[in-house]
Short mmCIF file of C-alpha atoms in Angstrom, two decimals:
data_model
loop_
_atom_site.label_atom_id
_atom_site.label_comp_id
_atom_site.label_asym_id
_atom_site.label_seq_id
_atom_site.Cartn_x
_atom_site.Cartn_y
_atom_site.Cartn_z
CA UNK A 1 0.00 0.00 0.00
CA UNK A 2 2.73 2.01 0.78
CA UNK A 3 4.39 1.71 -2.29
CA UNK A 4 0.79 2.22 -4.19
CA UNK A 5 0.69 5.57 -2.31
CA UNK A 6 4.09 6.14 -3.22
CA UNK A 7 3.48 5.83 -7.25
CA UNK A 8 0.26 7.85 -6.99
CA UNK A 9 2.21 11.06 -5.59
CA UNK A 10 5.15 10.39 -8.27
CA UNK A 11 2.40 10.34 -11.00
CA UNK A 12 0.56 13.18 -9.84
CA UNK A 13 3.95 15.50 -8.96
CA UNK A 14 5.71 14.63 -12.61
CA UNK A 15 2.21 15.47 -14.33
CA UNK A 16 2.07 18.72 -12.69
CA UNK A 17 5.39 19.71 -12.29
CA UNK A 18 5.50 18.71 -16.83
CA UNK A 19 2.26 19.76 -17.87
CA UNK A 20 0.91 22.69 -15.68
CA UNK A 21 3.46 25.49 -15.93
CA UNK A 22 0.50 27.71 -17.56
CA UNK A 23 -2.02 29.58 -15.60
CA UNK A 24 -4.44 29.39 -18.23
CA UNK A 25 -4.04 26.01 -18.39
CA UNK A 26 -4.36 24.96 -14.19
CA UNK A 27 -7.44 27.70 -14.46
CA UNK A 28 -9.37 25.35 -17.09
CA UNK A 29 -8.26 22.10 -14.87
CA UNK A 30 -9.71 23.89 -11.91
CA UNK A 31 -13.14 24.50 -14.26
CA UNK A 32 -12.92 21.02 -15.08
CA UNK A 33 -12.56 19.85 -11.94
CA UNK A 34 -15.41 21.55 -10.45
CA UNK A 35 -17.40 20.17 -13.29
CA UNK A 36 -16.14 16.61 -13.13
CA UNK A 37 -17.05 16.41 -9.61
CA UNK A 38 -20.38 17.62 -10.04
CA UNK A 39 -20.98 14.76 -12.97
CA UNK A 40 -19.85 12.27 -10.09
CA UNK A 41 -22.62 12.86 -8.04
CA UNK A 42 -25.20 13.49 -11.13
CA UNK A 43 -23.57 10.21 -12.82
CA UNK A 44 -25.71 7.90 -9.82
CA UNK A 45 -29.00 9.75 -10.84
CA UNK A 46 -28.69 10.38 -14.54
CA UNK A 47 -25.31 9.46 -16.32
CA UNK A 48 -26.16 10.04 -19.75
CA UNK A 49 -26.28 13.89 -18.36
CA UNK A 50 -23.48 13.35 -16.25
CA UNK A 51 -21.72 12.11 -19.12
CA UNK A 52 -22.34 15.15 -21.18
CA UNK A 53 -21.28 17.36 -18.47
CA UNK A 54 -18.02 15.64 -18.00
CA UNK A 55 -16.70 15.25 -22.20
CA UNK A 56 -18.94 18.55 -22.94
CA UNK A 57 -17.30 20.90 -20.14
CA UNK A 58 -14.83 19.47 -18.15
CA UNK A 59 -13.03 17.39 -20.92
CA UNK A 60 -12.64 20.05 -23.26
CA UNK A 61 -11.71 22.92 -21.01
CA UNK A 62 -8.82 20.37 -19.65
CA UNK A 63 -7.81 19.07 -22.99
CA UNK A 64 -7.79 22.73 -24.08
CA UNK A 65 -6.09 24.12 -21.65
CA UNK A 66 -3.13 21.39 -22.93
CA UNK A 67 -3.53 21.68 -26.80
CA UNK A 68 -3.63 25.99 -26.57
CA UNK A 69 -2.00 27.12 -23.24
CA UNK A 70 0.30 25.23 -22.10
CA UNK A 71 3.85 25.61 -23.19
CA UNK A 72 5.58 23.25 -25.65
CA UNK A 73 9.27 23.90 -26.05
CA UNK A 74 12.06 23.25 -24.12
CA UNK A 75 10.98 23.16 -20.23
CA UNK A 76 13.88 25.63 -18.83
CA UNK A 77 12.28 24.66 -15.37
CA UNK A 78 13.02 20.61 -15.31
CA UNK A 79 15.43 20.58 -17.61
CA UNK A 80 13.64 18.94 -20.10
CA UNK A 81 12.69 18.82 -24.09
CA UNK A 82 9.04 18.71 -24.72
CA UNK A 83 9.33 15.77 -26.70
CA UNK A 84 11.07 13.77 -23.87
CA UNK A 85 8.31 14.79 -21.66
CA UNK A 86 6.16 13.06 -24.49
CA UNK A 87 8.19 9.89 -24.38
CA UNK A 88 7.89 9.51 -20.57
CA UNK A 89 4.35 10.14 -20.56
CA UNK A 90 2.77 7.57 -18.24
CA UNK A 91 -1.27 8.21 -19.38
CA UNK A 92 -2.62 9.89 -22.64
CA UNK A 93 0.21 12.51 -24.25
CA UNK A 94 -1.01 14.69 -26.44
CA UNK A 95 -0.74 12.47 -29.92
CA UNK A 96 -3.05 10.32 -27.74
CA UNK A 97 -5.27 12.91 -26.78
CA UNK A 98 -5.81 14.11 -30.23
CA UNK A 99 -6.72 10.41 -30.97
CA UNK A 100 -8.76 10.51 -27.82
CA UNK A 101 -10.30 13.29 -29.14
CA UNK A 102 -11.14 12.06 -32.27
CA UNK A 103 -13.04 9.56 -30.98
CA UNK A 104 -15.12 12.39 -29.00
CA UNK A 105 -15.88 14.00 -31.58
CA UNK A 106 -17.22 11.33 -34.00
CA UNK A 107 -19.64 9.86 -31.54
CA UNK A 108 -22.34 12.85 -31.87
CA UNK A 109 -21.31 12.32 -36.23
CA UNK A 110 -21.87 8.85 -35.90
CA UNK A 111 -25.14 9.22 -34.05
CA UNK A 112 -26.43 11.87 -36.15
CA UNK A 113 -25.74 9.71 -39.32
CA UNK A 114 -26.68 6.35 -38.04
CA UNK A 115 -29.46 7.21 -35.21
CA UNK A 116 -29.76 3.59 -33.76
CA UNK A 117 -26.91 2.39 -34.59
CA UNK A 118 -27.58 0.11 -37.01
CA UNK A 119 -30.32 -1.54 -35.02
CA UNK A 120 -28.41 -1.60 -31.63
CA UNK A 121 -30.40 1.61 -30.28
CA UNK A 122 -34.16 2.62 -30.58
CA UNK A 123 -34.73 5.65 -32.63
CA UNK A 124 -34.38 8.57 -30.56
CA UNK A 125 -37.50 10.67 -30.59
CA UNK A 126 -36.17 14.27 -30.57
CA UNK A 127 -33.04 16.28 -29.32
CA UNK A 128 -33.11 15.31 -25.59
CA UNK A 129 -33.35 11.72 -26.85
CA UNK A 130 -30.19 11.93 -29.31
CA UNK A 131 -28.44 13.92 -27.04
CA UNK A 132 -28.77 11.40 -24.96
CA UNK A 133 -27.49 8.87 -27.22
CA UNK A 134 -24.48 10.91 -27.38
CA UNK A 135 -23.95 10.99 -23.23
CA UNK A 136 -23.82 7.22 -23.00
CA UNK A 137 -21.86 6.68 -26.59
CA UNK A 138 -19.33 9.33 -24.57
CA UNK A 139 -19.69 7.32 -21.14
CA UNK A 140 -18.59 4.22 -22.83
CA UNK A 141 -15.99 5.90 -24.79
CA UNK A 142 -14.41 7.12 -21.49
CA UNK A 143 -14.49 4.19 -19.66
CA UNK A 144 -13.07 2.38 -23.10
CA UNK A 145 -10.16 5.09 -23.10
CA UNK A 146 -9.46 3.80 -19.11
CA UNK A 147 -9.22 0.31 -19.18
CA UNK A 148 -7.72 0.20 -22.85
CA UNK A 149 -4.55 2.48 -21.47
CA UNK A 150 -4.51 0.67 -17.96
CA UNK A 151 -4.19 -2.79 -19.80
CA UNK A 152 -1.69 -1.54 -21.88
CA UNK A 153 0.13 -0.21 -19.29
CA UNK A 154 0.34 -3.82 -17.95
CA UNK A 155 2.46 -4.53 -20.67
CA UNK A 156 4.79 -1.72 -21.35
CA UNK A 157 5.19 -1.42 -17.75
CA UNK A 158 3.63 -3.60 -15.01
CA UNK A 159 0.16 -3.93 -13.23
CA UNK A 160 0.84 -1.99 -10.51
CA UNK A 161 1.77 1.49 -13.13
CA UNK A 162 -0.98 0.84 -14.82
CA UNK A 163 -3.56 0.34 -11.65
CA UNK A 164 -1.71 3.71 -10.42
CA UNK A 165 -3.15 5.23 -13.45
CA UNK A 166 -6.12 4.19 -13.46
CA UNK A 167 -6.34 5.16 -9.74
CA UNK A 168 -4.74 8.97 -10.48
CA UNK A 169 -7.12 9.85 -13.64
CA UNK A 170 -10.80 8.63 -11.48
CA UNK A 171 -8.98 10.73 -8.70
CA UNK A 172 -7.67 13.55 -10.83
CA UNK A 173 -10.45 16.21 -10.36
CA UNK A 174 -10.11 15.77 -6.66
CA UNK A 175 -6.51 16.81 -7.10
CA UNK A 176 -6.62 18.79 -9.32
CA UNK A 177 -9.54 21.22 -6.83
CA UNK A 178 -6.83 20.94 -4.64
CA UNK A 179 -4.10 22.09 -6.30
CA UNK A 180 -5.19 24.71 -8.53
CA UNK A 181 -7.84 26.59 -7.12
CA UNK A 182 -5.63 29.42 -6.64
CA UNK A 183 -5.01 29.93 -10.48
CA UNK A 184 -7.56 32.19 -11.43
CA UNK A 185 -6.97 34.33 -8.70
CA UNK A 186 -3.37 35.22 -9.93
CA UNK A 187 -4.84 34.71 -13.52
CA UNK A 188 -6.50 37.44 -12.53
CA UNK A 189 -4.07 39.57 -11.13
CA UNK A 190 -1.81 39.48 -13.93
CA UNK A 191 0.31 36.47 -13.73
CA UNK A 192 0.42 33.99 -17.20
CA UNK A 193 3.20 30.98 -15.95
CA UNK A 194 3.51 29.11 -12.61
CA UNK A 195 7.07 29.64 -13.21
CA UNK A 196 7.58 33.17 -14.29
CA UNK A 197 11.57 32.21 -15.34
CA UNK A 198 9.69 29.74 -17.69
CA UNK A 199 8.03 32.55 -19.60
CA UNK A 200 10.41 32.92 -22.39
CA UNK A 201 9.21 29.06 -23.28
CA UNK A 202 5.89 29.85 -23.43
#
């Protein structure tokens, strides 16, 4: 357990310390988590509406915080090429993400083109009913993304990385609350970069 604990905080510290230098960026994360948190508790009542809350808010205001904000050249703070950081990645970098996101975005295209999915759905009777469609099609596709990267990370790495993983991404908007719910306060006040002797990287 100890050791669990103990590969949780090194996966949460190297995604932070790699991936969150931009205020922009831990501002959206705190959005997102705020919104992810909220789909938890909606996701035991309704989850095709928690599901559309969580890929329709919270997952693109994270993802874009990443693609648009956050800095990509050489990281002056750890010493550190972008692309390495890409290498090392543990979860999702962002080639993945864009796949990731791919996948997002075809589900509502795929829906609106093939309604029942060729006989696997009823025909949804207007807008709420599709859009519903489109919450579960995007619950499934989350839970997909999960357990696809977990198992793989059984054998690139071991089980216990990729339980780790699994553990730090359901946990994520817990952490992420935490940790940046200061960031739009100094977004505010004028301050762009956690690190403000990483600005020139920006």
């Amino acid at each position: 357990m100890t050791s669990f604990r103990a590969q949780l905080a090194e996966q949460r510290w190297d995604d932070h310390r790699f991936y969150h230098h931009s205020l922009i960026n831990q501002s959206l994360h705190f959005i997102s988590a705020c919104t992810f948190i909220t789909a938890y508790l909606v996701l035991w009542v309704d989850p095709a509406v928690a599901s559309l809350m969580a890929w329709g808010v919270a997952m693109t205001s994270r993802q874009a915080g990443h693609f648009f904000f956050e800095p990509k050249a050489f990281d002056h703070v750890n010493g550190v090429s972008h692309d390495h950081k890409e290498e090392i990645k543990v979860g999702y970098n962002l080639f993945r993400k864009y796949v990731l996101m791919s996948l997002w975005a075809a589900v509502p295209v795929v829906l609106l083109v093939q309604p029942t999915l060729f006989g696997l759905l009823i025909r949804p009777d207007g807008v709420e009913a599709y859009l519903r469609h489109v919450g579960i099609g995007w619950l499934l596709l989350g839970i997909g993304a999960i357990a696809f990267r977990t198992v793989h990370l059984f054998f690139i790495h071991d089980v216990a990385t990729g339980l780790v993983w699994a553990t730090k991404i359901v946990t994520d908007p817990f952490s992420d609350f935490r940790l940046y719910k200061g960031a739009p306060r100094r977004l505010l006040n004028g301050e762009r970069m956690d690190h403000p002797d990483d600005v020139a990287a920006a």
